[in-house]
C-alpha atoms as an extended CHARMM CRD file, in Angstrom:
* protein
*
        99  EXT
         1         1  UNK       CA            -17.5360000000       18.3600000000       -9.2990000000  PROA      1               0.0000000000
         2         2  UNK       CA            -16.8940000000       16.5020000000      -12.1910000000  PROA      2               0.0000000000
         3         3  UNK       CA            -15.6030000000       17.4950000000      -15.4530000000  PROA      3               0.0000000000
         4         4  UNK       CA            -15.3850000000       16.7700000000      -19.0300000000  PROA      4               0.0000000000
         5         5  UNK       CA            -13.2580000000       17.3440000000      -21.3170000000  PROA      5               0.0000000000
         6         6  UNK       CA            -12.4630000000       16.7100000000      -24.7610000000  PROA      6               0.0000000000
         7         7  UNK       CA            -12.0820000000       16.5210000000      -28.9230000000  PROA      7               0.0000000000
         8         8  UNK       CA            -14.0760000000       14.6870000000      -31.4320000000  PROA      8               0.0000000000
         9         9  UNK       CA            -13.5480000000       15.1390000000      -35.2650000000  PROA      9               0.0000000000
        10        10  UNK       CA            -16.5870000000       15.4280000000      -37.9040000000  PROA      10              0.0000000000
        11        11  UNK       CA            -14.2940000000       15.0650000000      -41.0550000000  PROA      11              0.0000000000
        12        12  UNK       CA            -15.0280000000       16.5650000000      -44.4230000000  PROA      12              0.0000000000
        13        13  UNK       CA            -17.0580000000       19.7430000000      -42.4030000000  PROA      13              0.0000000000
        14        14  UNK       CA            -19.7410000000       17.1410000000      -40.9890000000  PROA      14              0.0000000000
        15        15  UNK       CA            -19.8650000000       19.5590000000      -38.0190000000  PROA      15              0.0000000000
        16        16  UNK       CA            -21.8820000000       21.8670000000      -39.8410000000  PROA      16              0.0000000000
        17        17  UNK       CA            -24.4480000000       19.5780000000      -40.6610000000  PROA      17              0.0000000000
        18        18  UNK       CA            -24.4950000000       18.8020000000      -36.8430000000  PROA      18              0.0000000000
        19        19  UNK       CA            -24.8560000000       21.8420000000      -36.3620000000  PROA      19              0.0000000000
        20        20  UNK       CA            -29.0230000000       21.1340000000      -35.4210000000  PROA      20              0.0000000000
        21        21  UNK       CA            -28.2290000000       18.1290000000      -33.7750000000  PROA      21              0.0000000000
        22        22  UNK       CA            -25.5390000000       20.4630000000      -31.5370000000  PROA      22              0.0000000000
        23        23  UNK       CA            -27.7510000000       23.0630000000      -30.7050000000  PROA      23              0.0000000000
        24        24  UNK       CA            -30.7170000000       20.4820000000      -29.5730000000  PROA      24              0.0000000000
        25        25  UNK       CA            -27.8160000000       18.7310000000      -27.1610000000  PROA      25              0.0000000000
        26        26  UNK       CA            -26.7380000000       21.5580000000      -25.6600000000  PROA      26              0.0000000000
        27        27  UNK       CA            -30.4520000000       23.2710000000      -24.8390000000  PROA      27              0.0000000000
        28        28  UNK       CA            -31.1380000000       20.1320000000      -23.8290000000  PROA      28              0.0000000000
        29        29  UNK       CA            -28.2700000000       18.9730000000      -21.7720000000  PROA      29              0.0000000000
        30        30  UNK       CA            -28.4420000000       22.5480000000      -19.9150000000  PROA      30              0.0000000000
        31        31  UNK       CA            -31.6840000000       21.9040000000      -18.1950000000  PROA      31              0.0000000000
        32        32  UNK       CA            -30.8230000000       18.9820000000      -16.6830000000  PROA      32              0.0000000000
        33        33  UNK       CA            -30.7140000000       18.6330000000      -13.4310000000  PROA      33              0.0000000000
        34        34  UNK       CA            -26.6860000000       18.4370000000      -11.9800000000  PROA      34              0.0000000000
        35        35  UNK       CA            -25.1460000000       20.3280000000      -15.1440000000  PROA      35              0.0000000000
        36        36  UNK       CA            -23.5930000000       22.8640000000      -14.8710000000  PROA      36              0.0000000000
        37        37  UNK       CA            -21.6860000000       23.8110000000      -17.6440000000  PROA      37              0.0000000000
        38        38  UNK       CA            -22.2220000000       22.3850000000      -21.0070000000  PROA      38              0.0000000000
        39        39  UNK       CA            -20.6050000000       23.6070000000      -24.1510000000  PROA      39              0.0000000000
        40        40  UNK       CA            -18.6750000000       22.7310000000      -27.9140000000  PROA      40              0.0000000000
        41        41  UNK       CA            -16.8100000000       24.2750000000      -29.3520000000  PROA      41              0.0000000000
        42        42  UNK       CA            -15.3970000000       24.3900000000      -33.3230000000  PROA      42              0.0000000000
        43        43  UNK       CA            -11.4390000000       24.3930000000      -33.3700000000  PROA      43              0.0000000000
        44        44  UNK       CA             -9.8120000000       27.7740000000      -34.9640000000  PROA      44              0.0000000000
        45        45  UNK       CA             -7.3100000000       26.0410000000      -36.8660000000  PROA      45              0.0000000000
        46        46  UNK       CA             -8.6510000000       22.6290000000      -37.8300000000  PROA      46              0.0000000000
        47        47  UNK       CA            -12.3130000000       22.7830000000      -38.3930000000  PROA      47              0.0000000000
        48        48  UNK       CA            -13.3020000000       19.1250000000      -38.7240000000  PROA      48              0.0000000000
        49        49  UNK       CA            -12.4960000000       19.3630000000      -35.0130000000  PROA      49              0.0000000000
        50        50  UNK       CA            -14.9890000000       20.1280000000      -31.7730000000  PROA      50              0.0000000000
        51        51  UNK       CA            -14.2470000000       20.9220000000      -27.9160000000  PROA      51              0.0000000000
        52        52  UNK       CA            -16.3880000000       19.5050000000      -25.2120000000  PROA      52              0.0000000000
        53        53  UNK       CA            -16.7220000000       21.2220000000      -21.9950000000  PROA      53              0.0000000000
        54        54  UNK       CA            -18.9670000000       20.0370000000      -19.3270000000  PROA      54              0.0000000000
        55        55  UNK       CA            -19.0050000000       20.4790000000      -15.7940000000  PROA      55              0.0000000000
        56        56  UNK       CA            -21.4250000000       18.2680000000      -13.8130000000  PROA      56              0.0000000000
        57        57  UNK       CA            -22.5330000000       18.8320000000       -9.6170000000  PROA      57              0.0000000000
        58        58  UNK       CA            -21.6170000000       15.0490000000       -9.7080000000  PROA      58              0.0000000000
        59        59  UNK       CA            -21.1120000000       11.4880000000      -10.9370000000  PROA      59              0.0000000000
        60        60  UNK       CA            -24.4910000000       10.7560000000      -10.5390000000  PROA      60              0.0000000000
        61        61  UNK       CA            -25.6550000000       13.5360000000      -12.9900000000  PROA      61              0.0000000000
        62        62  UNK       CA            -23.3420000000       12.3270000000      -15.2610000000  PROA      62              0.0000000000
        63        63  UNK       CA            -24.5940000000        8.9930000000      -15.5870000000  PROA      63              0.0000000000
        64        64  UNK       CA            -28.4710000000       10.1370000000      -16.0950000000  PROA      64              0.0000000000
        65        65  UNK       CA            -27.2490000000       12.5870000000      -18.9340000000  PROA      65              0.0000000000
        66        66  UNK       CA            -25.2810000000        9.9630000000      -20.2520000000  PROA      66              0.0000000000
        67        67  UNK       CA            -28.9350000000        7.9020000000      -20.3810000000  PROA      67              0.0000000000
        68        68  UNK       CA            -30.9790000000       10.8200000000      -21.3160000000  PROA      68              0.0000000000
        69        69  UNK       CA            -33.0450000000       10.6320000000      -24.9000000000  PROA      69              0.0000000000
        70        70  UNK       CA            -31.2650000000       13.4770000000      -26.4560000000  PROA      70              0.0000000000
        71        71  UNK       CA            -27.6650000000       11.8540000000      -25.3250000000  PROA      71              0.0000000000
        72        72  UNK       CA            -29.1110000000        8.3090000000      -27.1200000000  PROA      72              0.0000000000
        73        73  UNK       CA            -30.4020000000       10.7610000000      -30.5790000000  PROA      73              0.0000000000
        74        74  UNK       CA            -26.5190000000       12.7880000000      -30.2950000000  PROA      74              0.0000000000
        75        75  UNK       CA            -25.0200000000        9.0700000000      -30.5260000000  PROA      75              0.0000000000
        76        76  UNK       CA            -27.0110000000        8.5500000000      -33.3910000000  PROA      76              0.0000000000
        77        77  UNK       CA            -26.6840000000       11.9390000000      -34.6520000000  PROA      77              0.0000000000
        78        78  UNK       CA            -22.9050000000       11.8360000000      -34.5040000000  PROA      78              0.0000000000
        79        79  UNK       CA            -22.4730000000        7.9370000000      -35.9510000000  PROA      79              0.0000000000
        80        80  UNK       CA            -24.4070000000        8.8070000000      -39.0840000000  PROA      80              0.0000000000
        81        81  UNK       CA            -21.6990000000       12.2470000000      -39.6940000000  PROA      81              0.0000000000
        82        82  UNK       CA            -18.8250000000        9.8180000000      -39.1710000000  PROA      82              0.0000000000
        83        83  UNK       CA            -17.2710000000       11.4270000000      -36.2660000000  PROA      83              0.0000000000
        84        84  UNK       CA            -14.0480000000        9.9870000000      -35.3900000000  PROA      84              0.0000000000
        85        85  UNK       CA            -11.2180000000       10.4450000000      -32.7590000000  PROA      85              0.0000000000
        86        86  UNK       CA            -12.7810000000       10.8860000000      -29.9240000000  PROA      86              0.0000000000
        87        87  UNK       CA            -10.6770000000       11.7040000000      -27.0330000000  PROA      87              0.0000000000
        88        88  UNK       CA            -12.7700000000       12.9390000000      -24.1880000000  PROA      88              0.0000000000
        89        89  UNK       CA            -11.9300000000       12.5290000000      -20.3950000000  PROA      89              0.0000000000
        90        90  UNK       CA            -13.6100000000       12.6710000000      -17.3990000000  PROA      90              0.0000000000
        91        91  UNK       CA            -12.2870000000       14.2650000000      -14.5650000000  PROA      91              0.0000000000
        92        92  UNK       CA            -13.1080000000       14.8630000000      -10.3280000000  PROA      92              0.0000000000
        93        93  UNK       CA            -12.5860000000       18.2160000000       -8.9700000000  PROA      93              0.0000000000
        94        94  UNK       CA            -13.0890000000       20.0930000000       -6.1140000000  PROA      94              0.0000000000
        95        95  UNK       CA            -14.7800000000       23.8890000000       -7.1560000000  PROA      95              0.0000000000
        96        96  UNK       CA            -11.6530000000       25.5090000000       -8.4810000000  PROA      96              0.0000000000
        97        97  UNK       CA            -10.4360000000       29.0550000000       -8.0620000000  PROA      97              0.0000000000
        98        98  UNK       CA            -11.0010000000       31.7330000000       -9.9480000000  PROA      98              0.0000000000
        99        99  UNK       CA             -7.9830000000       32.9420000000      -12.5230000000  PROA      99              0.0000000000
C-alpha cells in the first residue's frame, strides 16, 4: 500500500475558491481504479493551509492518477490560486492495524 501524505498552502483564503476545483478532484480521484482513500483537509488553526491523505493499492495506481485529466486540470487549478509550500510525501506500507 502506498500512502500520501501532506500540506500545501492557498494563501490569502485561495482554498475557498478551490473549493470547486477540490470537490471535482476528490469525486474524481475516488473512482479510480487502485485508490483507496482520497481526502483534504482545511487546517483548524491556519486556514490558508490543506491536508492530503491518500492511500493507493499500489505504485502503479499512483502513477496513472498522477497522469489522469483531472490531476493535469488540479495542477492548473492550484498554480492559478498561488498555492505554495508544498510538502507532501509518499510513503510504502504494509495494511496497518487498526488503533
Amino acid at each position: 500500500m502506498i500512502l500520501v501524505v501532506g500540506t500545501v498552502r492557498a494563501p490569502g483564503g485561495k482554498l475557498a475558491e478551490l473549493k470547486g476545483a477540490i470537490e471535482t478532484m476528490i469525486a474524481e480521484t475516488l473512482k479510480e481504479d487502485g485508490c483507496i482513500r482520497y481526502a483534504f483537509a482545511q487546517d483548524l488553526l491556519d486556514p490558508d493551509v490543506m491536508h492530503v491523505s491518500e492511500a493507493w493499492r499500489d505504485l502503479d495506481a499512483l502513477k496513472a492518477h498522477g497522469k489522469s485529466a483531472h490531476m493535469a486540470d488540479w495542477r492548473t487549478a492550484t498554480a492559478d490560486a498561488g498555492m505554495t509550500d508544498r510538502d507532501i510525501r509518499m510513503y510504502t506500507t504494509d495494511e496497518g492495524i487498526a488503533l
